[in-house]
PDB file of C-alpha atoms and ligand atoms in Angstrom:
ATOM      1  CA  UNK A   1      70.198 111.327 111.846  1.00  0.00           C
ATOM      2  CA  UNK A   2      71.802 113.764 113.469  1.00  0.00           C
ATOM      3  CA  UNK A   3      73.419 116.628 111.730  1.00  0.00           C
ATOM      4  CA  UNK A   4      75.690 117.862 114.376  1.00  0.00           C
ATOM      5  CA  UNK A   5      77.294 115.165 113.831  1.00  0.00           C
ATOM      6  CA  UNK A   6      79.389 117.023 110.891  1.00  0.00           C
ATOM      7  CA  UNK A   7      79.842 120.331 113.064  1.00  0.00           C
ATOM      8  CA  UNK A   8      83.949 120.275 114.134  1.00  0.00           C
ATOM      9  CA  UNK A   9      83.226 123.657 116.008  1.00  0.00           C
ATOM     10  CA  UNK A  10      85.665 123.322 118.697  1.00  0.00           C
ATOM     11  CA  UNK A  11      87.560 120.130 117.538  1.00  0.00           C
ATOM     12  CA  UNK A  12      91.798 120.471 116.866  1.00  0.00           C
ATOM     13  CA  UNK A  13      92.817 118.848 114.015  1.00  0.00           C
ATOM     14  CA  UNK A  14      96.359 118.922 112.634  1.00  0.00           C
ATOM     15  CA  UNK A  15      97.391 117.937 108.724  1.00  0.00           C
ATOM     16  CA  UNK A  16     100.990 117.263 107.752  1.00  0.00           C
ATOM     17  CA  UNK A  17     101.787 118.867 104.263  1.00  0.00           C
ATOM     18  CA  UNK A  18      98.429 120.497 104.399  1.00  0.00           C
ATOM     19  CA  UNK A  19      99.891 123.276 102.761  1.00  0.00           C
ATOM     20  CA  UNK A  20      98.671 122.376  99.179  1.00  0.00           C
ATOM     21  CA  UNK A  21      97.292 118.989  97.253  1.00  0.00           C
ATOM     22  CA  UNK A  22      95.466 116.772  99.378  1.00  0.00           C
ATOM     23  CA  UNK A  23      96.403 117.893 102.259  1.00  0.00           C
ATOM     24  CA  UNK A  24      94.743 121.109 101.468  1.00  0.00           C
ATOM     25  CA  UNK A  25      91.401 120.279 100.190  1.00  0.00           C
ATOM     26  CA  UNK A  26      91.318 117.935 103.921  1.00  0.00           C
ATOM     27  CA  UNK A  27      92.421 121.081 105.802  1.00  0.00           C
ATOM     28  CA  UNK A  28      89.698 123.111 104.075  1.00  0.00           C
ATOM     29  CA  UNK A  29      87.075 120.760 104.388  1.00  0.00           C
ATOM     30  CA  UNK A  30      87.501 120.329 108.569  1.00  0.00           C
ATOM     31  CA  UNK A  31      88.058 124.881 108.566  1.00  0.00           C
ATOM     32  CA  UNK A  32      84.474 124.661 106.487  1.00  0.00           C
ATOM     33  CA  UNK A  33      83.039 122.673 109.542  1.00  0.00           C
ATOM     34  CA  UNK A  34      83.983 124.934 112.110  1.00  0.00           C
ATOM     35  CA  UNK A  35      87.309 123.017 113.064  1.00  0.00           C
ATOM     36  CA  UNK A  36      90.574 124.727 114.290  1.00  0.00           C
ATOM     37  CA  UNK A  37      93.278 123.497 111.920  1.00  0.00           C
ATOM     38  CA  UNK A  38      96.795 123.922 111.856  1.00  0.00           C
ATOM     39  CA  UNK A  39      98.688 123.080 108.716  1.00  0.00           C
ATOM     40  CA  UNK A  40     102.576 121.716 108.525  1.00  0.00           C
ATOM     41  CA  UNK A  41     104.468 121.678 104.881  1.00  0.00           C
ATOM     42  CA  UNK A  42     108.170 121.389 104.180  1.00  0.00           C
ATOM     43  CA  UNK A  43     107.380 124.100 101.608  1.00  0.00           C
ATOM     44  CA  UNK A  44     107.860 128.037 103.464  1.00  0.00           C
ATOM     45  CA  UNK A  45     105.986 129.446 100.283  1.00  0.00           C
ATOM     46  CA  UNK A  46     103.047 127.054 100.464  1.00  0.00           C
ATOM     47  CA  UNK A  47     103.265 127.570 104.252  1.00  0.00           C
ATOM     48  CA  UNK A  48     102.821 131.138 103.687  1.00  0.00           C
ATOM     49  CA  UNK A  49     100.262 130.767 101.298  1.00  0.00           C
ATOM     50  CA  UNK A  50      98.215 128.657 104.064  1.00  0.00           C
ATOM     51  CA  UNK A  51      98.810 131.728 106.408  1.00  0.00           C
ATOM     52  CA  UNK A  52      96.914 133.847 104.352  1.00  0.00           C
ATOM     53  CA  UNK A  53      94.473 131.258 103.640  1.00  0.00           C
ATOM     54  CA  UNK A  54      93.641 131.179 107.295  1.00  0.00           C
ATOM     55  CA  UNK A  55      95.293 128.814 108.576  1.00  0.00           C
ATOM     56  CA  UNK A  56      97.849 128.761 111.744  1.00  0.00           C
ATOM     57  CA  UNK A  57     100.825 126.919 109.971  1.00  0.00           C
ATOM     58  CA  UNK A  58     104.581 126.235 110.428  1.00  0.00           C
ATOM     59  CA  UNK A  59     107.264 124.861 108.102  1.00  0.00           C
ATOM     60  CA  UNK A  60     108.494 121.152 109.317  1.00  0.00           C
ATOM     61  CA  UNK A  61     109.430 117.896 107.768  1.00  0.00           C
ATOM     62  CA  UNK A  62     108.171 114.865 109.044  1.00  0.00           C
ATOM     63  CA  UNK A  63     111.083 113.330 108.009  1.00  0.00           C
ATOM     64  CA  UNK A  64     113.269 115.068 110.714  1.00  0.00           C
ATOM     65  CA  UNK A  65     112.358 113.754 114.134  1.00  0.00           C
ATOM     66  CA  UNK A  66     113.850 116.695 116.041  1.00  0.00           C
ATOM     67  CA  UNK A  67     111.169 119.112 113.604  1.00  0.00           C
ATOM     68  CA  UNK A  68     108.595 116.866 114.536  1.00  0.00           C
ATOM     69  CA  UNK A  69     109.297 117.402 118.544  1.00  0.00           C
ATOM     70  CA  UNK A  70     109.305 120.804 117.635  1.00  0.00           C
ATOM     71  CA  UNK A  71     105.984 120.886 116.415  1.00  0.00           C
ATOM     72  CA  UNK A  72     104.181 119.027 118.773  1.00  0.00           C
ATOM     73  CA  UNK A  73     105.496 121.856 121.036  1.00  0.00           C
ATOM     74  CA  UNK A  74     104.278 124.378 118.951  1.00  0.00           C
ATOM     75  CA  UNK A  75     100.502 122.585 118.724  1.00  0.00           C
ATOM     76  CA  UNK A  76     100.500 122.431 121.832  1.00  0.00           C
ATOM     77  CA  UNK A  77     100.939 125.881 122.039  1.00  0.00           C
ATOM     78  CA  UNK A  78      99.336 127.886 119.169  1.00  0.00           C
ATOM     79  CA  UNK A  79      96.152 125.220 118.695  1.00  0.00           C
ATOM     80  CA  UNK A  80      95.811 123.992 122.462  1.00  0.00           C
ATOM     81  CA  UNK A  81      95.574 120.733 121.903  1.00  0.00           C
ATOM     82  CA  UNK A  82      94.812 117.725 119.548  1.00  0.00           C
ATOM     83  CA  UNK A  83      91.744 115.902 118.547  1.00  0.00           C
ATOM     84  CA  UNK A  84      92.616 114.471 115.107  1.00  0.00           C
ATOM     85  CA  UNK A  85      96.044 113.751 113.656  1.00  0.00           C
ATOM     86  CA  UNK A  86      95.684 113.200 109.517  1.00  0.00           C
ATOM     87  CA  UNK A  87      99.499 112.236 108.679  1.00  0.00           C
ATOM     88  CA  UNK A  88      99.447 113.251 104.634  1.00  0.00           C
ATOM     89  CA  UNK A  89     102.903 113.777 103.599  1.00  0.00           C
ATOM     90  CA  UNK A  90     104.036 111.321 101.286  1.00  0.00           C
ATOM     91  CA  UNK A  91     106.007 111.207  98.185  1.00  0.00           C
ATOM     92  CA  UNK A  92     105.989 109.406  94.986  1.00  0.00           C
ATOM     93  CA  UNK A  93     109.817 108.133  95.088  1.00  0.00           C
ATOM     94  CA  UNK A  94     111.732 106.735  92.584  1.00  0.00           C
ATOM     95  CA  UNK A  95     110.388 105.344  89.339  1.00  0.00           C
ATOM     96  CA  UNK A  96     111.608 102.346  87.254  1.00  0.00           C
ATOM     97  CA  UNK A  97     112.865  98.852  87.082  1.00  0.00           C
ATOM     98  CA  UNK A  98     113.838  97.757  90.608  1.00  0.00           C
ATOM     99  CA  UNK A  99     118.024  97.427  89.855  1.00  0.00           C
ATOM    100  CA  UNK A 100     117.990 100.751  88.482  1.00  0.00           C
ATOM    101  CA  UNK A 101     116.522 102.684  92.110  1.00  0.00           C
ATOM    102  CA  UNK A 102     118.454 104.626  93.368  1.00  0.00           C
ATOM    103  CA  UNK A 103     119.121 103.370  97.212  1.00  0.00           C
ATOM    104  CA  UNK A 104     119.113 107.059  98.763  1.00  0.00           C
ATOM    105  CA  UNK A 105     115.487 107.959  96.856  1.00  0.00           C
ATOM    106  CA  UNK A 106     114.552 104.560  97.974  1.00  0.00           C
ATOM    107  CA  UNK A 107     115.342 105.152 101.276  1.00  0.00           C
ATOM    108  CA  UNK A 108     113.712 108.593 101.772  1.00  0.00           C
ATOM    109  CA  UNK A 109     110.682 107.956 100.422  1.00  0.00           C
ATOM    110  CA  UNK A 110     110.481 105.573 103.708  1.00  0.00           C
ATOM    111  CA  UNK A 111     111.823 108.498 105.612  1.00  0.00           C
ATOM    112  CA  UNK A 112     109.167 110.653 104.474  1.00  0.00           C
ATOM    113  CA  UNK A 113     105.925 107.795 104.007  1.00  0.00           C
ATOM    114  CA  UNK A 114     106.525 105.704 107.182  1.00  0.00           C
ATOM    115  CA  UNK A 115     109.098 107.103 109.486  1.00  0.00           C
ATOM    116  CA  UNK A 116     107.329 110.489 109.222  1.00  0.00           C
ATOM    117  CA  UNK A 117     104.124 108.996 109.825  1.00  0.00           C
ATOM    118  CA  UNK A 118     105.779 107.508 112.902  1.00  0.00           C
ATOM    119  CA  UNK A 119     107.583 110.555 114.018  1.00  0.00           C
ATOM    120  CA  UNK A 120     104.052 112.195 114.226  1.00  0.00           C
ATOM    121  CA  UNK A 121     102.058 109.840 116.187  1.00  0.00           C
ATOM    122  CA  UNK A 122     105.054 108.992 118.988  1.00  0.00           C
ATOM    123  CA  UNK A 123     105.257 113.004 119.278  1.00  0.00           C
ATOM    124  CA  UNK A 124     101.836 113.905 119.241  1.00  0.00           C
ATOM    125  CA  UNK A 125     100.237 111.160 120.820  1.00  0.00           C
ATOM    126  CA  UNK A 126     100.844 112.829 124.357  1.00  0.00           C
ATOM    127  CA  UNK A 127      98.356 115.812 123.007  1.00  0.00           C
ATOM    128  CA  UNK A 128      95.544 113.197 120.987  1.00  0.00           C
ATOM    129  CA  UNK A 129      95.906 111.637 124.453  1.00  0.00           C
ATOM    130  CA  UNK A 130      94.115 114.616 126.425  1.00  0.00           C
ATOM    131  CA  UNK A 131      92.091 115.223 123.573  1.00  0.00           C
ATOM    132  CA  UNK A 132      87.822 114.485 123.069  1.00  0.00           C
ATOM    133  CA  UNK A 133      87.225 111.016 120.322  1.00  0.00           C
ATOM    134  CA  UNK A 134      90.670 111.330 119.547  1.00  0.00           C
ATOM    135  CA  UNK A 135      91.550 109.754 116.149  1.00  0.00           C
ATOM    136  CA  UNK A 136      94.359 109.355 113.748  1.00  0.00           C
ATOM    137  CA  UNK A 137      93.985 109.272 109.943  1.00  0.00           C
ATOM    138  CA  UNK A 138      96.996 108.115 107.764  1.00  0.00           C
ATOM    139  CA  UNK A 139      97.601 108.497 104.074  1.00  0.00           C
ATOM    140  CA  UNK A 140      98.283 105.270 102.347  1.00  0.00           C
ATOM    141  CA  UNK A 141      96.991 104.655  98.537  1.00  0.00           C
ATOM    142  CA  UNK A 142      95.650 102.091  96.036  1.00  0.00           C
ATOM    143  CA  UNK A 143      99.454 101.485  96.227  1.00  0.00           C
ATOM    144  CA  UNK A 144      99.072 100.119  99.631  1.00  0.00           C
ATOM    145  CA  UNK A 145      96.459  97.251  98.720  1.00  0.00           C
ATOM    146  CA  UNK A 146      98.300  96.754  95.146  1.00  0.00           C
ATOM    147  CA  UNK A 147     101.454  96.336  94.011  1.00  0.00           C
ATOM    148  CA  UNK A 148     102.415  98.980  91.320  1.00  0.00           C
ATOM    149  CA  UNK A 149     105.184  97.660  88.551  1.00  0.00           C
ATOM    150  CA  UNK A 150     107.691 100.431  88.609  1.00  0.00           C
ATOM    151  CA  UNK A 151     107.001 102.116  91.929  1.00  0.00           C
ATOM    152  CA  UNK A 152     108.394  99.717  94.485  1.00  0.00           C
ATOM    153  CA  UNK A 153     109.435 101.728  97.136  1.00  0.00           C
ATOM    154  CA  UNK A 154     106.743 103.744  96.768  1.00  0.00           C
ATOM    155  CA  UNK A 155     104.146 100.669  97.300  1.00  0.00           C
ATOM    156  CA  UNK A 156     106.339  99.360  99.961  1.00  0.00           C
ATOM    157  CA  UNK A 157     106.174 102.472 102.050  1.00  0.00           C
ATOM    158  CA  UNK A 158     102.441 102.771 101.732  1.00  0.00           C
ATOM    159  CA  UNK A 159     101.406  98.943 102.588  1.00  0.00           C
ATOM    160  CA  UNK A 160     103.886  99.708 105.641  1.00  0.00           C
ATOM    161  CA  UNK A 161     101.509 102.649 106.348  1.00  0.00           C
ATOM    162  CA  UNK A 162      98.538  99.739 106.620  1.00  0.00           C
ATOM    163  CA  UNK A 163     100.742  97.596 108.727  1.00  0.00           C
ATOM    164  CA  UNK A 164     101.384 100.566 110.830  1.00  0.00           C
ATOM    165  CA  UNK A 165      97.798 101.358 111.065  1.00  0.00           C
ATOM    166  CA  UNK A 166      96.094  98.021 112.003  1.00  0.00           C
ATOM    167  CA  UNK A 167      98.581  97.624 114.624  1.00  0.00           C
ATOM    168  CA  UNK A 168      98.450 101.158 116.175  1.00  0.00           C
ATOM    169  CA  UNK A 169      94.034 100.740 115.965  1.00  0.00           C
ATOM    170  CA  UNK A 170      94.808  97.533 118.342  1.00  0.00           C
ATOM    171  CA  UNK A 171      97.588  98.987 120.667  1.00  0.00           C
ATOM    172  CA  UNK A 172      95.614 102.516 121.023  1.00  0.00           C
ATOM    173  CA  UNK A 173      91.788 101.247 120.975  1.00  0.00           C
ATOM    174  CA  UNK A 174      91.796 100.415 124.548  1.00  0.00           C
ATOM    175  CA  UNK A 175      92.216 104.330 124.789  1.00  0.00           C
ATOM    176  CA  UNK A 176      89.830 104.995 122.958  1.00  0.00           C
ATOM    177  CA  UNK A 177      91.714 106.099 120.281  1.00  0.00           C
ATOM    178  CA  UNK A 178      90.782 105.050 116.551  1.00  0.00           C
ATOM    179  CA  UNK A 179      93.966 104.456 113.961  1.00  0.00           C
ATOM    180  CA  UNK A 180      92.609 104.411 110.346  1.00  0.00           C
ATOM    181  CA  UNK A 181      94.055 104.903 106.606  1.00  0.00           C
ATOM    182  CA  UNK A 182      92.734 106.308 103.289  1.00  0.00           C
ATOM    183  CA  UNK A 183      93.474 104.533 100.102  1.00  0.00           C
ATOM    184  CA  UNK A 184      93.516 107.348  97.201  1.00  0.00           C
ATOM    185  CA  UNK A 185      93.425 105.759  93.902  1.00  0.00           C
ATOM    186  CA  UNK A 186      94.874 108.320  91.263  1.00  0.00           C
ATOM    187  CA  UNK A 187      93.871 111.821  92.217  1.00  0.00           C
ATOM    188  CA  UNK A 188      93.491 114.492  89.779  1.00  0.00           C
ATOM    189  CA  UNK A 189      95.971 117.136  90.198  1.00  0.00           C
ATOM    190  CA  UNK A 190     100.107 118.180  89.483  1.00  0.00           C
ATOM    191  CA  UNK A 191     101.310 115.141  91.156  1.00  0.00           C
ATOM    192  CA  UNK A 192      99.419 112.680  89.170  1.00  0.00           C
ATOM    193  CA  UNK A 193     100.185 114.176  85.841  1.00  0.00           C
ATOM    194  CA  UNK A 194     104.688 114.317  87.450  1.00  0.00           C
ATOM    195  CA  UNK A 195     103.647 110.363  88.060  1.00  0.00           C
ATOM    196  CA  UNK A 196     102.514 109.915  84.697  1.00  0.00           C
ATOM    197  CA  UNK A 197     105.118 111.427  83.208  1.00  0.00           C
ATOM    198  CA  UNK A 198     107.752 109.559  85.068  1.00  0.00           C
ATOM    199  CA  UNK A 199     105.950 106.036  83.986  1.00  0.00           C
ATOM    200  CA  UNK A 200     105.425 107.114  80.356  1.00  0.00           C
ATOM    201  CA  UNK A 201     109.438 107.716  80.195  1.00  0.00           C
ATOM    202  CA  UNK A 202     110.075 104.168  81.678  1.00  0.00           C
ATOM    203  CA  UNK A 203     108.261 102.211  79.651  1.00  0.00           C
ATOM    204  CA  UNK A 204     109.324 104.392  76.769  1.00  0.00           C
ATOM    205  CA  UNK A 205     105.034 104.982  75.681  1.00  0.00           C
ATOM    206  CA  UNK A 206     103.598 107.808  74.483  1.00  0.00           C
ATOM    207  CA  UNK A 207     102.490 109.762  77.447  1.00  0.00           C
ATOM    208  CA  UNK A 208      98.800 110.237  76.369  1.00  0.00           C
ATOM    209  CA  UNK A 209      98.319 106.130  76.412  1.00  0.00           C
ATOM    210  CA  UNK A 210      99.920 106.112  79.792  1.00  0.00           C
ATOM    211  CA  UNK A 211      97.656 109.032  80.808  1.00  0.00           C
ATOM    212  CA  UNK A 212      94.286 106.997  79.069  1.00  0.00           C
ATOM    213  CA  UNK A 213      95.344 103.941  80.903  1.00  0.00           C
ATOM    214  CA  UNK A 214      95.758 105.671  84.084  1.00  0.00           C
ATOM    215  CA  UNK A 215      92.529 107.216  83.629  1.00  0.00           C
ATOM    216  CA  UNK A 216      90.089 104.233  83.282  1.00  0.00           C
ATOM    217  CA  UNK A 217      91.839 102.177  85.874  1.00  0.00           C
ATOM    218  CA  UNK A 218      88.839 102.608  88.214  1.00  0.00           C
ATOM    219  CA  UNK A 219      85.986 101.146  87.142  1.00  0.00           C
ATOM    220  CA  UNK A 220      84.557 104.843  87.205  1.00  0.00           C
ATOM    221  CA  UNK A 221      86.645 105.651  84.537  1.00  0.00           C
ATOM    222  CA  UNK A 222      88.020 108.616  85.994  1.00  0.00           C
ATOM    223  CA  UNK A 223      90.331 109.846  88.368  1.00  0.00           C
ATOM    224  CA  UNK A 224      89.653 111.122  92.025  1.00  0.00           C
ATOM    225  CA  UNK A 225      89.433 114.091  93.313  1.00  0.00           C
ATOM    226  CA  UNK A 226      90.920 115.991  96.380  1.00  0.00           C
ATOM    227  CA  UNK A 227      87.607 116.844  97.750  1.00  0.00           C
ATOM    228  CA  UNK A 228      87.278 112.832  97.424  1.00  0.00           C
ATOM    229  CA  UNK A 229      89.855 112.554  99.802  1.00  0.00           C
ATOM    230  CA  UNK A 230      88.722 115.174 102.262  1.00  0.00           C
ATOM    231  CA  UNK A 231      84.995 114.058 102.807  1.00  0.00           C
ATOM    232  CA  UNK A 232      86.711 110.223 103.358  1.00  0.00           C
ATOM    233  CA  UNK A 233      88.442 112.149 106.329  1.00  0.00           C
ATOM    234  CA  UNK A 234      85.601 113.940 107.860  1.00  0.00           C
ATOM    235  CA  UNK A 235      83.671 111.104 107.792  1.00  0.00           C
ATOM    236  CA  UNK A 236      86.304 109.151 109.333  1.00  0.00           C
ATOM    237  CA  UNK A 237      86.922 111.838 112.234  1.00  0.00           C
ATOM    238  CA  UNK A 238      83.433 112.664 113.009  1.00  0.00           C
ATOM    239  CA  UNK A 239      81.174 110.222 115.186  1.00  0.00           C
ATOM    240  CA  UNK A 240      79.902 108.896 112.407  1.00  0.00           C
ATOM    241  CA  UNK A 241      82.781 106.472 112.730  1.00  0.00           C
ATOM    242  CA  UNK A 242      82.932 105.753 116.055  1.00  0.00           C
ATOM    243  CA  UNK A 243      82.839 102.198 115.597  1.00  0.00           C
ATOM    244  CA  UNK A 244      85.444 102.282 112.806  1.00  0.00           C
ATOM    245  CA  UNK A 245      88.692 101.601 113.327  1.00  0.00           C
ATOM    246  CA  UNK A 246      91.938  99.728 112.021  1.00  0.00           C
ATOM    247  CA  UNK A 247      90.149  99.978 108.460  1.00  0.00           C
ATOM    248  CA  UNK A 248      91.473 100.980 105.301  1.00  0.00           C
ATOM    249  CA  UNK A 249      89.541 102.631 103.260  1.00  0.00           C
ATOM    250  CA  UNK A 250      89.527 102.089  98.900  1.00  0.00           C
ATOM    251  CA  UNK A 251      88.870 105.835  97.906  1.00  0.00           C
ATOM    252  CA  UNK A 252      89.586 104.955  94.118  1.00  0.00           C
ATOM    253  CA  UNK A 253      86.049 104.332  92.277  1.00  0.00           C
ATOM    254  CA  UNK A 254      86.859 100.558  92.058  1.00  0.00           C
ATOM    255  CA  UNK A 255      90.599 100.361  91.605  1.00  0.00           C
ATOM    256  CA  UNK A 256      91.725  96.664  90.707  1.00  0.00           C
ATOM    257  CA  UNK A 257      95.373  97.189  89.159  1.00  0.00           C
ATOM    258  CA  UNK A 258      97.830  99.919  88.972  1.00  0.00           C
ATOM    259  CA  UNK A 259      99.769 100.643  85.581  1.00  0.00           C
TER     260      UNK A 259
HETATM  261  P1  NAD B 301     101.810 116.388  96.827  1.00  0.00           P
HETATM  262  O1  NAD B 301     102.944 115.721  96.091  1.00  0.00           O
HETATM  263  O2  NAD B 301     100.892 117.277  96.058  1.00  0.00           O
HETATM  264  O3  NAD B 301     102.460 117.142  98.083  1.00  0.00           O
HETATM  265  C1  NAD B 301     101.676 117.875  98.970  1.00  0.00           C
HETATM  266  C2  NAD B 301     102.604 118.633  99.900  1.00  0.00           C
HETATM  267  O4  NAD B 301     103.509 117.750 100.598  1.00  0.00           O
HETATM  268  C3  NAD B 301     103.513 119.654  99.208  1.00  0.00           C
HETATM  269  O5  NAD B 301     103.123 120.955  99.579  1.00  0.00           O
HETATM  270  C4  NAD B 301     104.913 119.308  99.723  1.00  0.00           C
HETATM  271  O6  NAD B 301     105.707 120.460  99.976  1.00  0.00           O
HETATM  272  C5  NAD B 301     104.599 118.547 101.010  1.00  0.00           C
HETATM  273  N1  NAD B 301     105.699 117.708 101.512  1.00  0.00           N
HETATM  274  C6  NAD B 301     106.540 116.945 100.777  1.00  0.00           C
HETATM  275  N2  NAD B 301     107.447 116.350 101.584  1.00  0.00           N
HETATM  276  C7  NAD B 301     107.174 116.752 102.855  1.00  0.00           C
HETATM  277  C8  NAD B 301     107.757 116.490 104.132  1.00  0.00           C
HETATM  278  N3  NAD B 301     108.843 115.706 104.238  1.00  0.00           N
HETATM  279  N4  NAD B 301     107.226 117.061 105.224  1.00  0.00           N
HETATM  280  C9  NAD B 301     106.148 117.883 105.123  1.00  0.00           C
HETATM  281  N5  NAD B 301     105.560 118.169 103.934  1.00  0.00           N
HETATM  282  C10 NAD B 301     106.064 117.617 102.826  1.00  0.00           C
HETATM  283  O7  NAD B 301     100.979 115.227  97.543  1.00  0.00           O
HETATM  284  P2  NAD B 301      99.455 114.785  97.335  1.00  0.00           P
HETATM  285  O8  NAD B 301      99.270 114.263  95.952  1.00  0.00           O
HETATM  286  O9  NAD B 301      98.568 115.848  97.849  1.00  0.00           O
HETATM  287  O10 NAD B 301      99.413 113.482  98.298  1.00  0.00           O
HETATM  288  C11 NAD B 301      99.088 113.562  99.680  1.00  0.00           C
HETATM  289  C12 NAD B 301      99.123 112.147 100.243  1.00  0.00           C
HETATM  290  O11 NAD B 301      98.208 111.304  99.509  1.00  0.00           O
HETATM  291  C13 NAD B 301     100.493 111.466 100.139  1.00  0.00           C
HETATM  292  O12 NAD B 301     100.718 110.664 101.281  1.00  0.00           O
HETATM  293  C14 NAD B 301     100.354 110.603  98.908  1.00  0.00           C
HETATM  294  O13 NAD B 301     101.249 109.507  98.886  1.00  0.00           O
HETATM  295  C15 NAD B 301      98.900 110.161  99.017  1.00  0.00           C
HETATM  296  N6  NAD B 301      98.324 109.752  97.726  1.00  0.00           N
HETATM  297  C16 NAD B 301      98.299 110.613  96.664  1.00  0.00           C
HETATM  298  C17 NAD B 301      97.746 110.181  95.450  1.00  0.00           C
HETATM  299  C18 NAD B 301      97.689 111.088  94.240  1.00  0.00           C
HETATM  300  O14 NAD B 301      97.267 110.610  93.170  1.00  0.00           O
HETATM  301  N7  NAD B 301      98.077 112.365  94.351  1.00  0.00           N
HETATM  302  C19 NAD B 301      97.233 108.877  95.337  1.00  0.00           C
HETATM  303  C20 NAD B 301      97.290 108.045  96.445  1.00  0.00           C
HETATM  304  C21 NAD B 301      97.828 108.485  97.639  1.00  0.00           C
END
């Protein structure tokens, strides 16, 4: 085998909300390997915070289209170009019984989960375009392969993301270019324990059962971790994959429902 393989020295890859989470430990993992990464995040502290870290970052929400112009101007400036696009921002939307949604929370979490996915790869496309084994990488979940009692919009938006994906791997692979998602199952970390907390409350359970049962809903007993995540994406951008593409891949340790 060949180790080079693994060495990004030289490759551009951008991650949106790669400013903490996730989206962090992916960004870290491609700066270990010698890539140049630039960060996004709606968040100016985090954003900051990724400055310091090392990383060339701006603040933009890939919810706003005009932001998202913005910064494929700014890539193209401050990183030179673009090799791999990993679209991560997502959020967990609304919680409960479908009547009780609220319609704006239902429809920004498809603002943020699909339409920003969208907003990144019409806008940066141009740049993966002029780019070497250019590939895109989009963040759906477990959610996306399962449906998820109490998180409808939420599971919605991220099956949309697979939709969005197998189509794009068709339309783009004449180019060249591969189009494949990452399926998190529950990933250790703030936004879990937030989810968890939200679901306990619904169902009116004690959040330590709801915590257990999220917990051993991989058949690896246990949750995932960031770093998880992160060597799913390297392995996906690097040669390695070159074959793979349209594919969504189960991160989750054997995930078969969703509480
Ligand atoms: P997170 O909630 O920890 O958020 C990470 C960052 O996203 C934050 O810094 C936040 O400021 C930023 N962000 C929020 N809205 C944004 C926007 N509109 N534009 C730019 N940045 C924005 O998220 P996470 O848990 O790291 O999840 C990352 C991705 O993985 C998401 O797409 C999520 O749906 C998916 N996922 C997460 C889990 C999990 O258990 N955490 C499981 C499956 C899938």
């Amino acid at each position: 085998m060949d180790n080079n393989r693994l060495d990004f020295s030289g490759r551009k890859v951008l991650v949106t909300a790669g400013a903490a989470g996730i989206g962090l430990a992916i960004a870290s993992a491609f700066k270990d390997l010698g890539a140049s990464v630039f960060v996004t995040d709606i968040n100016p502290d985090a954003v900051q915070a990724a400055r310091d870290a090392g990383f060339a970052a701006a603040v933009s929400d890939v919810s706003n289209e005009a932001q998202v112009v913005e910064l494929a101007a700014t890539v193209r400036s401050e990183l030179g170009g673009l090799d791999v696009l990993i679209n991560n921002a997502g959020i967990a939307g609304p919680t409960g019984p479908i009547e009780t949604l609220d319609s704006e929370a239902w429809k920004s979490t498809f603002d943020v989960n699909v339409h920003g996915q969208f907003y990144c790869i019409k806008h940066l496309l141009p740049l993966l375009r002029e780019g070497s084994d250019p590939s895109i990488i989009n963040l759906s979940s477990a959610a996306g392969r399962l449906g998820m009692a109490g998180r409808s919009a939420y599971s919605a938006s991220k099956w949309a993301v697979i939709g969005l994906t197998k189509t794009l791997a068709i339309e783009l692979g004449d180019e060249r270019i591969r189009v494949n998602a990452i399926c998190p199952g529950a990933v250790n970390g703030p936004r879990i324990e937030a989810v968890i907390e939200a679901k306990a409350e619904m169902l009116g359970r004690p959040l330590t059962e709801v915590s257990d049962l999220y917990h051993r809903q991989s058949s690896l007993n246990r949750l995932v971790e960031a770093g998880d995540i992160a060597d799913m994406a390297i392995f996906l951008a690097s040669s390695m994959a070159r074959s793979i593409n349209g594919q969504a891949m189960a991160v989750d340790g054997n995930t078969e429902k969703l509480y």
